[in-house]
């Protein structure tokens, strides 16, 4: 994983759920290779070489290159959904929960931009069964954001007639951060998250509180 994706001491190790250590090294190498070259242009030899292992060693842990991509995609989508559900179930008004969801979701896509590019933009490289599984996770992600917006409209906090279309726009805006974010740029992940939270509240037509 790139240096930009290293977490501060005391936080969870990236891909810590992947064991043994050799399998994690291969997965990290695959993330870097897929993000740099694209899934189809990357070979298993490329991945093994980046991990400092032989091509044969890869097949001890992953049957195919597609299985590696699926593992990356599943972990990434599970994390994204966890972030949104935590915000959705939090206390406070819909506007507060939506802002929290966007801030957290955007921050993750910025902090883990290399991983997020693979997770979000290599869906079509998955086999039918794995693709269907990830598409379902995406539907759940969409539903989590849509529910917050619906609740805001019902409570009179948001002035937005097209909830479904707005949900797609919100998620597209957030996800695209992974495509352009540069850790050497002028904004930090937290700053981008705050900016996007403000933009999204404008998108949903946040109403001023009653006097």
Short mmCIF file of C-alpha atoms in Angstrom, two decimals:
data_model
loop_
_atom_site.label_atom_id
_atom_site.label_comp_id
_atom_site.label_asym_id
_atom_site.label_seq_id
_atom_site.Cartn_x
_atom_site.Cartn_y
_atom_site.Cartn_z
CA UNK A 1 0.00 0.00 0.00
CA UNK A 2 1.26 3.48 -0.79
CA UNK A 3 2.86 5.60 1.91
CA UNK A 4 -0.15 7.90 1.73
CA UNK A 5 -2.34 5.09 2.98
CA UNK A 6 -0.34 4.24 6.08
CA UNK A 7 -2.36 4.80 9.23
CA UNK A 8 -0.94 6.54 12.31
CA UNK A 9 0.44 4.40 15.06
CA UNK A 10 -2.31 2.96 17.21
CA UNK A 11 -4.89 2.64 14.44
CA UNK A 12 -5.87 -0.56 12.67
CA UNK A 13 -3.28 -1.94 10.29
CA UNK A 14 -4.50 -1.65 6.67
CA UNK A 15 -5.82 -5.04 5.50
CA UNK A 16 -5.27 -6.40 9.00
CA UNK A 17 -8.17 -8.82 8.44
CA UNK A 18 -6.18 -10.58 5.71
CA UNK A 19 -4.06 -13.43 7.01
CA UNK A 20 -1.50 -14.93 6.87
CA UNK A 21 1.05 -12.18 6.32
CA UNK A 22 2.02 -13.54 2.89
CA UNK A 23 -1.58 -13.30 1.70
CA UNK A 24 -1.72 -9.70 2.94
CA UNK A 25 1.52 -8.82 1.10
CA UNK A 26 0.09 -10.21 -2.11
CA UNK A 27 -3.15 -8.32 -1.67
CA UNK A 28 -1.34 -5.03 -1.02
CA UNK A 29 0.82 -5.64 -4.10
CA UNK A 30 -2.30 -6.34 -6.15
CA UNK A 31 -3.92 -3.09 -5.02
CA UNK A 32 -0.87 -1.12 -6.12
CA UNK A 33 -0.61 -2.93 -9.45
CA UNK A 34 -4.31 -2.71 -10.28
CA UNK A 35 -4.41 1.00 -9.41
CA UNK A 36 -1.30 1.73 -11.48
CA UNK A 37 -1.85 -0.48 -14.52
CA UNK A 38 -5.46 -1.59 -14.38
CA UNK A 39 -6.71 -5.10 -13.69
CA UNK A 40 -6.45 -6.47 -17.22
CA UNK A 41 -2.93 -5.14 -17.83
CA UNK A 42 -1.65 -6.65 -14.57
CA UNK A 43 -0.32 -10.20 -14.51
CA UNK A 44 0.03 -12.54 -11.57
CA UNK A 45 3.79 -12.31 -12.14
CA UNK A 46 3.56 -8.52 -11.68
CA UNK A 47 1.74 -8.98 -8.38
CA UNK A 48 4.08 -11.65 -7.05
CA UNK A 49 7.12 -9.58 -8.04
CA UNK A 50 5.85 -6.53 -6.16
CA UNK A 51 5.30 -8.72 -3.10
CA UNK A 52 8.82 -10.15 -3.37
CA UNK A 53 7.47 -13.63 -3.99
CA UNK A 54 7.45 -16.18 -6.78
CA UNK A 55 4.42 -16.47 -9.10
CA UNK A 56 3.83 -19.98 -7.76
CA UNK A 57 3.54 -18.61 -4.22
CA UNK A 58 0.53 -16.51 -5.22
CA UNK A 59 -1.56 -19.58 -6.00
CA UNK A 60 -1.05 -20.92 -2.50
CA UNK A 61 -3.23 -18.08 -1.22
CA UNK A 62 -5.40 -17.09 -4.21
CA UNK A 63 -6.66 -19.42 -6.90
CA UNK A 64 -6.89 -16.69 -9.52
CA UNK A 65 -6.17 -13.02 -10.11
CA UNK A 66 -9.92 -12.44 -10.10
CA UNK A 67 -10.17 -13.94 -6.59
CA UNK A 68 -7.64 -11.36 -5.43
CA UNK A 69 -9.70 -8.54 -6.95
CA UNK A 70 -12.84 -9.90 -5.33
CA UNK A 71 -11.19 -9.98 -1.90
CA UNK A 72 -10.04 -6.37 -2.32
CA UNK A 73 -13.44 -5.26 -3.56
CA UNK A 74 -15.37 -7.07 -0.83
CA UNK A 75 -13.29 -5.64 2.00
CA UNK A 76 -13.45 -2.14 0.53
CA UNK A 77 -17.21 -2.21 -0.04
CA UNK A 78 -17.83 -3.64 3.43
CA UNK A 79 -15.82 -0.77 4.93
CA UNK A 80 -17.65 1.85 2.89
CA UNK A 81 -21.02 0.42 3.92
CA UNK A 82 -19.93 0.30 7.56
CA UNK A 83 -19.05 4.00 7.43
CA UNK A 84 -22.41 4.99 5.98
CA UNK A 85 -24.46 2.80 8.28
CA UNK A 86 -22.67 4.21 11.32
CA UNK A 87 -23.60 7.71 10.22
CA UNK A 88 -27.17 6.69 9.36
CA UNK A 89 -27.74 5.17 12.80
CA UNK A 90 -26.18 8.08 14.65
CA UNK A 91 -28.23 10.52 16.61
CA UNK A 92 -29.28 13.97 15.53
CA UNK A 93 -31.15 15.50 12.66
CA UNK A 94 -31.01 14.11 9.12
CA UNK A 95 -28.81 17.02 8.05
CA UNK A 96 -26.27 16.15 10.75
CA UNK A 97 -26.29 12.48 9.81
CA UNK A 98 -25.98 13.19 6.10
CA UNK A 99 -23.08 15.58 6.68
CA UNK A 100 -21.39 12.97 8.89
CA UNK A 101 -21.92 10.27 6.26
CA UNK A 102 -20.42 12.39 3.50
CA UNK A 103 -17.48 13.60 5.60
CA UNK A 104 -16.56 10.04 6.62
CA UNK A 105 -17.17 8.51 3.21
CA UNK A 106 -15.13 11.17 1.41
CA UNK A 107 -12.34 11.03 3.98
CA UNK A 108 -12.02 7.27 3.47
CA UNK A 109 -11.87 7.66 -0.32
CA UNK A 110 -9.19 10.32 0.03
CA UNK A 111 -7.07 8.60 2.68
CA UNK A 112 -7.26 5.30 0.82
CA UNK A 113 -7.41 6.69 -2.71
CA UNK A 114 -5.25 3.93 -4.21
CA UNK A 115 -7.41 1.18 -2.75
CA UNK A 116 -10.63 3.06 -3.49
CA UNK A 117 -9.77 3.41 -7.18
CA UNK A 118 -9.54 -0.35 -7.44
CA UNK A 119 -12.62 -0.98 -5.30
CA UNK A 120 -14.81 1.49 -7.17
CA UNK A 121 -13.61 1.28 -10.76
CA UNK A 122 -12.71 -2.36 -11.45
CA UNK A 123 -16.19 -3.83 -10.88
CA UNK A 124 -16.57 -5.03 -14.47
CA UNK A 125 -13.46 -7.22 -14.16
CA UNK A 126 -15.18 -9.46 -11.60
CA UNK A 127 -16.80 -12.73 -12.60
CA UNK A 128 -20.63 -12.89 -12.68
CA UNK A 129 -21.06 -14.36 -9.19
CA UNK A 130 -18.62 -12.02 -7.51
CA UNK A 131 -19.94 -9.04 -9.45
CA UNK A 132 -23.51 -9.78 -8.33
CA UNK A 133 -22.31 -9.89 -4.71
CA UNK A 134 -20.60 -6.51 -4.96
CA UNK A 135 -23.54 -4.96 -6.84
CA UNK A 136 -25.76 -5.95 -3.91
CA UNK A 137 -23.39 -4.19 -1.49
CA UNK A 138 -23.58 -1.12 -3.70
CA UNK A 139 -27.36 -1.24 -3.55
CA UNK A 140 -27.16 -1.32 0.24
CA UNK A 141 -24.78 1.65 0.16
CA UNK A 142 -27.21 3.56 -2.04
CA UNK A 143 -30.11 2.64 0.25
CA UNK A 144 -28.32 3.90 3.36
CA UNK A 145 -27.77 7.37 1.88
CA UNK A 146 -31.23 7.44 0.32
CA UNK A 147 -32.89 6.72 3.68
CA UNK A 148 -31.15 9.68 5.32
CA UNK A 149 -32.26 12.00 2.52
CA UNK A 150 -35.82 10.63 2.64
CA UNK A 151 -35.93 11.22 6.37
CA UNK A 152 -34.69 14.77 5.88
CA UNK A 153 -37.38 15.45 3.28
CA UNK A 154 -40.09 13.94 5.50
CA UNK A 155 -38.93 16.07 8.44
CA UNK A 156 -38.94 19.23 6.34
CA UNK A 157 -35.15 19.63 6.62
CA UNK A 158 -34.49 19.10 2.90
CA UNK A 159 -36.24 20.53 -0.14
CA UNK A 160 -35.57 17.84 -2.72
CA UNK A 161 -38.18 16.16 -4.91
CA UNK A 162 -35.88 13.67 -6.68
CA UNK A 163 -34.43 11.66 -3.81
CA UNK A 164 -33.25 8.74 -5.96
CA UNK A 165 -31.44 10.96 -8.45
CA UNK A 166 -29.89 13.06 -5.72
CA UNK A 167 -28.63 9.93 -3.95
CA UNK A 168 -26.83 8.82 -7.10
CA UNK A 169 -25.33 12.29 -7.51
CA UNK A 170 -24.14 12.39 -3.87
CA UNK A 171 -22.45 9.00 -4.06
CA UNK A 172 -20.88 9.75 -7.46
CA UNK A 173 -19.45 13.00 -6.10
CA UNK A 174 -17.98 11.27 -3.07
CA UNK A 175 -16.57 8.25 -4.89
CA UNK A 176 -14.85 10.35 -7.56
CA UNK A 177 -12.53 11.75 -4.87
CA UNK A 178 -10.53 8.52 -5.23
CA UNK A 179 -9.83 9.37 -8.86
CA UNK A 180 -8.27 12.78 -8.34
CA UNK A 181 -7.12 13.06 -4.71
CA UNK A 182 -3.42 13.85 -4.32
CA UNK A 183 -1.91 13.64 -0.81
CA UNK A 184 0.53 16.38 -1.83
CA UNK A 185 -2.32 18.69 -2.85
CA UNK A 186 -3.55 21.70 -0.94
CA UNK A 187 -6.42 19.97 0.89
CA UNK A 188 -6.24 17.19 3.47
CA UNK A 189 -8.76 14.32 3.51
CA UNK A 190 -10.55 16.02 6.43
CA UNK A 191 -10.77 19.30 4.53
CA UNK A 192 -12.13 17.62 1.42
CA UNK A 193 -14.67 15.78 3.57
CA UNK A 194 -15.84 19.02 5.17
CA UNK A 195 -16.11 20.75 1.80
CA UNK A 196 -18.15 17.92 0.28
CA UNK A 197 -20.45 17.72 3.29
CA UNK A 198 -21.30 21.39 2.76
CA UNK A 199 -21.82 20.86 -0.97
CA UNK A 200 -24.13 17.90 -0.40
CA UNK A 201 -26.29 19.80 2.07
CA UNK A 202 -26.73 22.42 -0.63
CA UNK A 203 -27.60 19.69 -3.14
CA UNK A 204 -30.42 18.38 -0.98
CA UNK A 205 -31.81 21.86 -0.43
CA UNK A 206 -31.16 22.11 3.28
CA UNK A 207 -33.66 24.48 4.84
CA UNK A 208 -32.70 26.98 7.50
CA UNK A 209 -34.00 26.03 10.98
CA UNK A 210 -37.26 27.69 11.96
CA UNK A 211 -36.78 30.79 14.08
#
